[in-house]
C-alpha cells in the first residue's frame, strides 16, 4: 500500500487545521530577531481582490473548516483594507475561526479594534515589545478574544527562522509538523513552505494558476511531506538551516495520530 498516494493525500487535507494568508508584504517595525528588519519592502505590495477571491474559492471547494489567519510574514494592520478583508472572509466562511497577530502599533489609531471584531474577527494576539504600547493596550487585557503577549513571555528558545536569524537552540533533532498540518499563502497566490520562508525560496505552486488540491498533490509538496514525516527534514532546502527541527515537542502525539495511516513499515 502506498501511504503517500494521491487518494490518501486527498483525505489527508483534513489535517490542515490552520492557514495563513498574506494580504500585504510589509512591516512597519525593524525588530532585531526578525528577518524583515534586513529587508527593503514596499508597503504598496498588496494582495489584489481577485487573488483573495480565488484563494477563498479554492478553500471553499475543499470545504475548509479550519482556522484562517490573516497575516503571513508581515504586519497585517499595515494593510488599511484589513477590516474590509476580514468582513469578506467572514462572509465566505461564517463558521471558521478568523485570527490575526499584530504588533499593536496601529490599534485604535489607524485600525479600530471594535471594527475588526464587528467585521468578523474571532481572536487577536498583540505582541507588544516596548513600554510605549503597554499602557495603551492594557485596556484590552480583560477581553478573552485578545491575547497580550510580552517579550518576556516568549520562552527561552528563539528559533532561527529557517536560518535567517542568528540565534541558537539546543534540542534533540525531531520533526516539524508545519508541512503536514498548516498552509501558507502569499499575496500573489504562491503556496510557500512556511512562515520562516522569508525569501520565498520554497514554492509549491500558485493558486492563480493551479487548483489547491493540485498543489497539495504536487511532487515538491510530497518530497517535503515525506521527508518531514520520516524525520529527514534537515536534508531539505531551508529546513536544513532551521533549528525549529530541533525542538523535541513539535512532533506531538496528536499529529502522529492524525497521520497514522501514513505509517509504512519502512521509510520511502
PDB file of C-alpha atoms in Angstrom:
ATOM      1  CA  UNK A   1       0.000   0.000   0.000  1.00  0.00           C
ATOM      2  CA  UNK A   2       1.317   3.439  -0.928  1.00  0.00           C
ATOM      3  CA  UNK A   3       0.627   5.622   2.079  1.00  0.00           C
ATOM      4  CA  UNK A   4       1.569   8.728   0.124  1.00  0.00           C
ATOM      5  CA  UNK A   5      -0.501   8.090  -2.996  1.00  0.00           C
ATOM      6  CA  UNK A   6      -2.930  10.744  -4.200  1.00  0.00           C
ATOM      7  CA  UNK A   7      -6.032   9.073  -2.790  1.00  0.00           C
ATOM      8  CA  UNK A   8      -4.618   9.036   0.731  1.00  0.00           C
ATOM      9  CA  UNK A   9      -3.221  12.546   0.387  1.00  0.00           C
ATOM     10  CA  UNK A  10      -6.604  13.923  -0.678  1.00  0.00           C
ATOM     11  CA  UNK A  11      -8.083  12.583   2.549  1.00  0.00           C
ATOM     12  CA  UNK A  12      -5.117  13.942   4.482  1.00  0.00           C
ATOM     13  CA  UNK A  13      -6.000  17.536   3.588  1.00  0.00           C
ATOM     14  CA  UNK A  14      -8.420  17.393   6.513  1.00  0.00           C
ATOM     15  CA  UNK A  15      -5.308  17.539   8.720  1.00  0.00           C
ATOM     16  CA  UNK A  16      -4.823  21.188   7.716  1.00  0.00           C
ATOM     17  CA  UNK A  17      -6.195  22.954  10.779  1.00  0.00           C
ATOM     18  CA  UNK A  18      -4.851  26.444  10.154  1.00  0.00           C
ATOM     19  CA  UNK A  19      -3.605  28.535   7.263  1.00  0.00           C
ATOM     20  CA  UNK A  20      -2.041  31.945   6.873  1.00  0.00           C
ATOM     21  CA  UNK A  21      -2.938  34.441   4.164  1.00  0.00           C
ATOM     22  CA  UNK A  22      -0.624  37.370   3.390  1.00  0.00           C
ATOM     23  CA  UNK A  23      -2.547  40.489   2.340  1.00  0.00           C
ATOM     24  CA  UNK A  24       0.452  42.859   2.371  1.00  0.00           C
ATOM     25  CA  UNK A  25       4.209  42.226   2.249  1.00  0.00           C
ATOM     26  CA  UNK A  26       5.379  44.899   4.679  1.00  0.00           C
ATOM     27  CA  UNK A  27       6.016  45.548   8.365  1.00  0.00           C
ATOM     28  CA  UNK A  28       6.416  48.950   9.992  1.00  0.00           C
ATOM     29  CA  UNK A  29       8.929  47.634  12.536  1.00  0.00           C
ATOM     30  CA  UNK A  30      12.546  46.507  12.352  1.00  0.00           C
ATOM     31  CA  UNK A  31      12.761  44.032  15.234  1.00  0.00           C
ATOM     32  CA  UNK A  32      16.297  42.600  15.588  1.00  0.00           C
ATOM     33  CA  UNK A  33      15.103  38.985  15.822  1.00  0.00           C
ATOM     34  CA  UNK A  34      13.033  39.227  12.625  1.00  0.00           C
ATOM     35  CA  UNK A  35      14.451  38.877   9.079  1.00  0.00           C
ATOM     36  CA  UNK A  36      12.131  41.685   7.951  1.00  0.00           C
ATOM     37  CA  UNK A  37      14.496  44.076   9.725  1.00  0.00           C
ATOM     38  CA  UNK A  38      17.050  43.457   6.983  1.00  0.00           C
ATOM     39  CA  UNK A  39      14.696  43.570   4.008  1.00  0.00           C
ATOM     40  CA  UNK A  40      13.594  46.530   1.912  1.00  0.00           C
ATOM     41  CA  UNK A  41       9.877  46.017   1.309  1.00  0.00           C
ATOM     42  CA  UNK A  42       7.255  48.150  -0.426  1.00  0.00           C
ATOM     43  CA  UNK A  43       4.115  48.984   1.628  1.00  0.00           C
ATOM     44  CA  UNK A  44       2.227  49.189  -1.658  1.00  0.00           C
ATOM     45  CA  UNK A  45       2.794  45.493  -2.365  1.00  0.00           C
ATOM     46  CA  UNK A  46      -0.667  44.171  -1.505  1.00  0.00           C
ATOM     47  CA  UNK A  47      -2.888  41.265  -2.445  1.00  0.00           C
ATOM     48  CA  UNK A  48      -5.446  42.009  -5.152  1.00  0.00           C
ATOM     49  CA  UNK A  49      -9.135  41.353  -4.540  1.00  0.00           C
ATOM     50  CA  UNK A  50      -9.047  38.963  -7.485  1.00  0.00           C
ATOM     51  CA  UNK A  51      -6.364  36.878  -5.783  1.00  0.00           C
ATOM     52  CA  UNK A  52      -8.245  36.937  -2.483  1.00  0.00           C
ATOM     53  CA  UNK A  53     -11.417  35.765  -4.212  1.00  0.00           C
ATOM     54  CA  UNK A  54      -9.538  32.940  -5.916  1.00  0.00           C
ATOM     55  CA  UNK A  55      -7.960  31.783  -2.653  1.00  0.00           C
ATOM     56  CA  UNK A  56     -11.283  31.787  -0.820  1.00  0.00           C
ATOM     57  CA  UNK A  57     -12.981  29.956  -3.687  1.00  0.00           C
ATOM     58  CA  UNK A  58     -10.319  27.244  -3.611  1.00  0.00           C
ATOM     59  CA  UNK A  59     -10.725  26.859   0.143  1.00  0.00           C
ATOM     60  CA  UNK A  60     -14.488  26.594  -0.258  1.00  0.00           C
ATOM     61  CA  UNK A  61     -14.041  23.940  -2.942  1.00  0.00           C
ATOM     62  CA  UNK A  62     -12.412  21.623  -0.383  1.00  0.00           C
ATOM     63  CA  UNK A  63     -14.844  22.576   2.415  1.00  0.00           C
ATOM     64  CA  UNK A  64     -12.046  24.010   4.539  1.00  0.00           C
ATOM     65  CA  UNK A  65     -13.229  24.326   8.137  1.00  0.00           C
ATOM     66  CA  UNK A  66     -10.013  25.200   9.984  1.00  0.00           C
ATOM     67  CA  UNK A  67      -8.599  28.448  11.290  1.00  0.00           C
ATOM     68  CA  UNK A  68      -7.877  31.340   8.921  1.00  0.00           C
ATOM     69  CA  UNK A  69      -5.007  33.605   9.977  1.00  0.00           C
ATOM     70  CA  UNK A  70      -4.963  36.924   8.139  1.00  0.00           C
ATOM     71  CA  UNK A  71      -1.224  37.540   8.293  1.00  0.00           C
ATOM     72  CA  UNK A  72       1.995  35.984   6.992  1.00  0.00           C
ATOM     73  CA  UNK A  73       5.489  37.477   7.315  1.00  0.00           C
ATOM     74  CA  UNK A  74       4.018  40.969   7.688  1.00  0.00           C
ATOM     75  CA  UNK A  75       2.197  43.379   9.964  1.00  0.00           C
ATOM     76  CA  UNK A  76      -1.457  42.927   8.935  1.00  0.00           C
ATOM     77  CA  UNK A  77      -2.583  46.338  10.184  1.00  0.00           C
ATOM     78  CA  UNK A  78      -0.289  47.997   7.644  1.00  0.00           C
ATOM     79  CA  UNK A  79      -2.979  46.987   5.153  1.00  0.00           C
ATOM     80  CA  UNK A  80      -5.674  49.639   5.535  1.00  0.00           C
ATOM     81  CA  UNK A  81      -8.161  47.211   3.964  1.00  0.00           C
ATOM     82  CA  UNK A  82      -7.799  44.665   6.775  1.00  0.00           C
ATOM     83  CA  UNK A  83     -11.233  45.370   8.270  1.00  0.00           C
ATOM     84  CA  UNK A  84     -12.850  45.032   4.850  1.00  0.00           C
ATOM     85  CA  UNK A  85     -10.876  41.866   4.096  1.00  0.00           C
ATOM     86  CA  UNK A  86     -11.899  40.389   7.441  1.00  0.00           C
ATOM     87  CA  UNK A  87     -15.522  41.012   6.512  1.00  0.00           C
ATOM     88  CA  UNK A  88     -15.084  39.398   3.091  1.00  0.00           C
ATOM     89  CA  UNK A  89     -13.537  36.294   4.647  1.00  0.00           C
ATOM     90  CA  UNK A  90     -16.238  36.113   7.324  1.00  0.00           C
ATOM     91  CA  UNK A  91     -18.991  36.291   4.713  1.00  0.00           C
ATOM     92  CA  UNK A  92     -17.468  33.351   2.836  1.00  0.00           C
ATOM     93  CA  UNK A  93     -16.570  31.377   5.973  1.00  0.00           C
ATOM     94  CA  UNK A  94     -19.242  32.071   8.600  1.00  0.00           C
ATOM     95  CA  UNK A  95     -18.166  29.306  10.994  1.00  0.00           C
ATOM     96  CA  UNK A  96     -14.358  29.375  10.820  1.00  0.00           C
ATOM     97  CA  UNK A  97     -12.125  30.995  13.410  1.00  0.00           C
ATOM     98  CA  UNK A  98     -10.567  34.121  11.882  1.00  0.00           C
ATOM     99  CA  UNK A  99      -7.440  35.276  13.684  1.00  0.00           C
ATOM    100  CA  UNK A 100      -4.662  37.807  13.344  1.00  0.00           C
ATOM    101  CA  UNK A 101      -1.472  38.636  15.186  1.00  0.00           C
ATOM    102  CA  UNK A 102      -0.225  42.215  15.317  1.00  0.00           C
ATOM    103  CA  UNK A 103       2.469  44.330  16.935  1.00  0.00           C
ATOM    104  CA  UNK A 104      -0.316  46.648  18.084  1.00  0.00           C
ATOM    105  CA  UNK A 105       1.208  49.887  16.810  1.00  0.00           C
ATOM    106  CA  UNK A 106      -1.830  50.836  14.731  1.00  0.00           C
ATOM    107  CA  UNK A 107      -4.591  49.581  17.031  1.00  0.00           C
ATOM    108  CA  UNK A 108      -7.108  52.328  17.752  1.00  0.00           C
ATOM    109  CA  UNK A 109      -5.011  54.798  15.759  1.00  0.00           C
ATOM    110  CA  UNK A 110      -5.128  53.508  12.197  1.00  0.00           C
ATOM    111  CA  UNK A 111      -7.330  50.453  12.767  1.00  0.00           C
ATOM    112  CA  UNK A 112     -10.062  50.271  15.426  1.00  0.00           C
ATOM    113  CA  UNK A 113     -10.281  47.071  17.453  1.00  0.00           C
ATOM    114  CA  UNK A 114     -14.075  47.180  17.534  1.00  0.00           C
ATOM    115  CA  UNK A 115     -14.202  47.453  13.749  1.00  0.00           C
ATOM    116  CA  UNK A 116     -12.132  44.288  13.347  1.00  0.00           C
ATOM    117  CA  UNK A 117     -14.369  42.275  15.652  1.00  0.00           C
ATOM    118  CA  UNK A 118     -17.533  43.757  14.179  1.00  0.00           C
ATOM    119  CA  UNK A 119     -16.286  42.660  10.751  1.00  0.00           C
ATOM    120  CA  UNK A 120     -15.999  39.079  11.953  1.00  0.00           C
ATOM    121  CA  UNK A 121     -12.591  38.637  13.592  1.00  0.00           C
ATOM    122  CA  UNK A 122     -12.671  35.850  16.197  1.00  0.00           C
ATOM    123  CA  UNK A 123      -9.361  36.270  18.017  1.00  0.00           C
ATOM    124  CA  UNK A 124      -6.321  38.524  18.058  1.00  0.00           C
ATOM    125  CA  UNK A 125      -2.859  38.376  19.602  1.00  0.00           C
ATOM    126  CA  UNK A 126      -0.987  41.603  20.306  1.00  0.00           C
ATOM    127  CA  UNK A 127       2.786  41.237  20.601  1.00  0.00           C
ATOM    128  CA  UNK A 128       3.947  44.320  22.485  1.00  0.00           C
ATOM    129  CA  UNK A 129       7.704  44.678  22.616  1.00  0.00           C
ATOM    130  CA  UNK A 130       8.171  48.051  24.269  1.00  0.00           C
ATOM    131  CA  UNK A 131       6.796  50.177  27.086  1.00  0.00           C
ATOM    132  CA  UNK A 132       5.162  52.635  24.698  1.00  0.00           C
ATOM    133  CA  UNK A 133       2.447  50.145  23.813  1.00  0.00           C
ATOM    134  CA  UNK A 134       1.875  48.590  27.226  1.00  0.00           C
ATOM    135  CA  UNK A 135      -0.290  51.295  28.761  1.00  0.00           C
ATOM    136  CA  UNK A 136      -2.291  51.862  25.610  1.00  0.00           C
ATOM    137  CA  UNK A 137      -3.032  48.165  25.184  1.00  0.00           C
ATOM    138  CA  UNK A 138      -3.641  47.340  28.836  1.00  0.00           C
ATOM    139  CA  UNK A 139      -7.323  48.212  28.459  1.00  0.00           C
ATOM    140  CA  UNK A 140      -7.747  45.060  26.371  1.00  0.00           C
ATOM    141  CA  UNK A 141      -6.290  42.726  28.991  1.00  0.00           C
ATOM    142  CA  UNK A 142      -9.748  41.645  30.159  1.00  0.00           C
ATOM    143  CA  UNK A 143     -11.072  40.786  26.696  1.00  0.00           C
ATOM    144  CA  UNK A 144     -10.942  36.981  26.235  1.00  0.00           C
ATOM    145  CA  UNK A 145     -10.661  37.415  22.464  1.00  0.00           C
ATOM    146  CA  UNK A 146      -7.405  39.367  22.722  1.00  0.00           C
ATOM    147  CA  UNK A 147      -4.107  37.935  23.955  1.00  0.00           C
ATOM    148  CA  UNK A 148      -1.424  40.431  25.007  1.00  0.00           C
ATOM    149  CA  UNK A 149       1.991  38.799  24.736  1.00  0.00           C
ATOM    150  CA  UNK A 150       5.085  40.304  26.375  1.00  0.00           C
ATOM    151  CA  UNK A 151       8.555  39.709  25.018  1.00  0.00           C
ATOM    152  CA  UNK A 152       9.371  38.162  28.419  1.00  0.00           C
ATOM    153  CA  UNK A 153       6.672  35.523  27.886  1.00  0.00           C
ATOM    154  CA  UNK A 154       8.026  34.224  24.586  1.00  0.00           C
ATOM    155  CA  UNK A 155      10.079  31.453  26.152  1.00  0.00           C
ATOM    156  CA  UNK A 156      13.760  30.721  26.269  1.00  0.00           C
ATOM    157  CA  UNK A 157      14.023  29.223  22.780  1.00  0.00           C
ATOM    158  CA  UNK A 158      14.050  31.701  19.911  1.00  0.00           C
ATOM    159  CA  UNK A 159      14.307  29.576  16.791  1.00  0.00           C
ATOM    160  CA  UNK A 160      16.256  30.926  13.849  1.00  0.00           C
ATOM    161  CA  UNK A 161      13.524  31.345  11.205  1.00  0.00           C
ATOM    162  CA  UNK A 162      14.934  28.919   8.688  1.00  0.00           C
ATOM    163  CA  UNK A 163      18.472  30.129   9.307  1.00  0.00           C
ATOM    164  CA  UNK A 164      17.525  33.760   8.640  1.00  0.00           C
ATOM    165  CA  UNK A 165      18.245  34.899  12.220  1.00  0.00           C
ATOM    166  CA  UNK A 166      21.424  34.292  14.216  1.00  0.00           C
ATOM    167  CA  UNK A 167      20.082  32.542  17.332  1.00  0.00           C
ATOM    168  CA  UNK A 168      20.769  29.118  18.780  1.00  0.00           C
ATOM    169  CA  UNK A 169      18.567  26.475  20.337  1.00  0.00           C
ATOM    170  CA  UNK A 170      19.777  23.158  21.743  1.00  0.00           C
ATOM    171  CA  UNK A 171      17.185  20.397  21.464  1.00  0.00           C
ATOM    172  CA  UNK A 172      17.360  16.850  20.085  1.00  0.00           C
ATOM    173  CA  UNK A 173      16.609  16.755  16.363  1.00  0.00           C
ATOM    174  CA  UNK A 174      12.954  15.941  15.799  1.00  0.00           C
ATOM    175  CA  UNK A 175      10.157  16.556  13.325  1.00  0.00           C
ATOM    176  CA  UNK A 176       8.431  19.740  12.080  1.00  0.00           C
ATOM    177  CA  UNK A 177       4.683  19.308  11.689  1.00  0.00           C
ATOM    178  CA  UNK A 178       4.000  22.522   9.787  1.00  0.00           C
ATOM    179  CA  UNK A 179       4.309  20.861   6.373  1.00  0.00           C
ATOM    180  CA  UNK A 180       1.615  18.361   7.397  1.00  0.00           C
ATOM    181  CA  UNK A 181      -0.994  20.493   9.099  1.00  0.00           C
ATOM    182  CA  UNK A 182      -0.561  24.128   8.057  1.00  0.00           C
ATOM    183  CA  UNK A 183      -0.816  26.088   4.809  1.00  0.00           C
ATOM    184  CA  UNK A 184       0.888  29.374   3.888  1.00  0.00           C
ATOM    185  CA  UNK A 185      -0.402  31.565   1.047  1.00  0.00           C
ATOM    186  CA  UNK A 186       1.388  34.661  -0.263  1.00  0.00           C
ATOM    187  CA  UNK A 187      -0.273  37.796  -1.613  1.00  0.00           C
ATOM    188  CA  UNK A 188       0.350  36.669  -5.217  1.00  0.00           C
ATOM    189  CA  UNK A 189      -1.237  33.259  -4.642  1.00  0.00           C
ATOM    190  CA  UNK A 190       2.003  31.334  -4.089  1.00  0.00           C
ATOM    191  CA  UNK A 191       1.741  28.474  -1.600  1.00  0.00           C
ATOM    192  CA  UNK A 192       5.077  28.520   0.236  1.00  0.00           C
ATOM    193  CA  UNK A 193       6.885  26.261   2.677  1.00  0.00           C
ATOM    194  CA  UNK A 194       6.131  28.026   5.954  1.00  0.00           C
ATOM    195  CA  UNK A 195       6.247  31.265   7.926  1.00  0.00           C
ATOM    196  CA  UNK A 196      10.044  31.030   8.173  1.00  0.00           C
ATOM    197  CA  UNK A 197      10.475  31.251   4.398  1.00  0.00           C
ATOM    198  CA  UNK A 198      11.118  35.000   4.390  1.00  0.00           C
ATOM    199  CA  UNK A 199      12.745  34.976   0.956  1.00  0.00           C
ATOM    200  CA  UNK A 200      10.031  32.767  -0.564  1.00  0.00           C
ATOM    201  CA  UNK A 201      12.564  30.116  -1.540  1.00  0.00           C
ATOM    202  CA  UNK A 202      10.282  27.057  -1.494  1.00  0.00           C
ATOM    203  CA  UNK A 203       7.130  27.496  -3.588  1.00  0.00           C
ATOM    204  CA  UNK A 204       4.825  24.507  -4.055  1.00  0.00           C
ATOM    205  CA  UNK A 205       2.595  26.192  -6.613  1.00  0.00           C
ATOM    206  CA  UNK A 206       0.415  29.217  -7.346  1.00  0.00           C
ATOM    207  CA  UNK A 207      -3.334  29.371  -6.750  1.00  0.00           C
ATOM    208  CA  UNK A 208      -3.832  31.776  -9.650  1.00  0.00           C
ATOM    209  CA  UNK A 209      -2.568  29.060 -11.993  1.00  0.00           C
ATOM    210  CA  UNK A 210      -3.419  25.785 -10.212  1.00  0.00           C
ATOM    211  CA  UNK A 211      -6.122  24.342  -8.026  1.00  0.00           C
ATOM    212  CA  UNK A 212      -5.415  23.962  -4.319  1.00  0.00           C
ATOM    213  CA  UNK A 213      -5.635  20.171  -4.452  1.00  0.00           C
ATOM    214  CA  UNK A 214      -3.268  20.083  -7.453  1.00  0.00           C
ATOM    215  CA  UNK A 215      -0.713  21.965  -5.349  1.00  0.00           C
ATOM    216  CA  UNK A 216      -1.313  19.726  -2.337  1.00  0.00           C
ATOM    217  CA  UNK A 217      -0.578  16.688  -4.526  1.00  0.00           C
ATOM    218  CA  UNK A 218       2.410  18.250  -6.324  1.00  0.00           C
ATOM    219  CA  UNK A 219       5.752  16.373  -6.407  1.00  0.00           C
ATOM    220  CA  UNK A 220       7.594  19.079  -4.448  1.00  0.00           C
ATOM    221  CA  UNK A 221       4.983  19.098  -1.678  1.00  0.00           C
ATOM    222  CA  UNK A 222       5.214  15.306  -1.472  1.00  0.00           C
ATOM    223  CA  UNK A 223       9.002  15.447  -1.134  1.00  0.00           C
ATOM    224  CA  UNK A 224       8.802  17.840   1.814  1.00  0.00           C
ATOM    225  CA  UNK A 225       5.912  15.978   3.419  1.00  0.00           C
ATOM    226  CA  UNK A 226       7.584  12.563   3.254  1.00  0.00           C
ATOM    227  CA  UNK A 227      10.959  13.894   4.410  1.00  0.00           C
ATOM    228  CA  UNK A 228       9.471  15.526   7.485  1.00  0.00           C
ATOM    229  CA  UNK A 229       7.295  12.568   8.356  1.00  0.00           C
ATOM    230  CA  UNK A 230      10.364  10.336   8.442  1.00  0.00           C
ATOM    231  CA  UNK A 231      12.450  12.995  10.237  1.00  0.00           C
ATOM    232  CA  UNK A 232      14.717  13.823   7.314  1.00  0.00           C
ATOM    233  CA  UNK A 233      13.740  17.492   7.145  1.00  0.00           C
ATOM    234  CA  UNK A 234      17.338  18.518   7.815  1.00  0.00           C
ATOM    235  CA  UNK A 235      18.178  17.290   4.288  1.00  0.00           C
ATOM    236  CA  UNK A 236      15.812  19.774   2.617  1.00  0.00           C
ATOM    237  CA  UNK A 237      16.378  23.278   1.284  1.00  0.00           C
ATOM    238  CA  UNK A 238      15.721  25.882   4.004  1.00  0.00           C
ATOM    239  CA  UNK A 239      14.611  23.254   6.553  1.00  0.00           C
ATOM    240  CA  UNK A 240      18.224  22.115   6.784  1.00  0.00           C
ATOM    241  CA  UNK A 241      19.206  25.507   8.246  1.00  0.00           C
ATOM    242  CA  UNK A 242      16.231  25.813  10.617  1.00  0.00           C
ATOM    243  CA  UNK A 243      16.684  24.872  14.257  1.00  0.00           C
ATOM    244  CA  UNK A 244      12.960  24.559  14.844  1.00  0.00           C
ATOM    245  CA  UNK A 245      13.598  20.978  13.694  1.00  0.00           C
ATOM    246  CA  UNK A 246      15.485  20.541  16.968  1.00  0.00           C
ATOM    247  CA  UNK A 247      12.502  21.279  19.202  1.00  0.00           C
ATOM    248  CA  UNK A 248      11.516  17.879  20.535  1.00  0.00           C
ATOM    249  CA  UNK A 249       7.942  18.848  21.401  1.00  0.00           C
ATOM    250  CA  UNK A 250       6.851  19.716  17.859  1.00  0.00           C
ATOM    251  CA  UNK A 251       6.083  16.120  16.835  1.00  0.00           C
ATOM    252  CA  UNK A 252       3.151  15.689  19.178  1.00  0.00           C
ATOM    253  CA  UNK A 253       1.191  12.509  19.651  1.00  0.00           C
ATOM    254  CA  UNK A 254      -1.881  14.236  18.244  1.00  0.00           C
ATOM    255  CA  UNK A 255      -0.094  14.977  14.968  1.00  0.00           C
ATOM    256  CA  UNK A 256       1.134  11.394  14.704  1.00  0.00           C
ATOM    257  CA  UNK A 257      -2.360  10.054  15.353  1.00  0.00           C
ATOM    258  CA  UNK A 258      -3.926  12.184  12.622  1.00  0.00           C
ATOM    259  CA  UNK A 259      -1.310  10.917  10.176  1.00  0.00           C
ATOM    260  CA  UNK A 260      -1.427   7.331  11.450  1.00  0.00           C
ATOM    261  CA  UNK A 261      -2.466   5.947   8.074  1.00  0.00           C
ATOM    262  CA  UNK A 262       0.862   7.271   6.732  1.00  0.00           C
ATOM    263  CA  UNK A 263       2.875   4.743   8.673  1.00  0.00           C
ATOM    264  CA  UNK A 264       4.565   2.255   6.364  1.00  0.00           C
ATOM    265  CA  UNK A 265       6.762  -0.460   7.838  1.00  0.00           C
ATOM    266  CA  UNK A 266       9.836   1.297   6.454  1.00  0.00           C
ATOM    267  CA  UNK A 267      10.755   4.728   5.135  1.00  0.00           C
ATOM    268  CA  UNK A 268      10.085   5.542   1.494  1.00  0.00           C
TER     269      UNK A 268
END
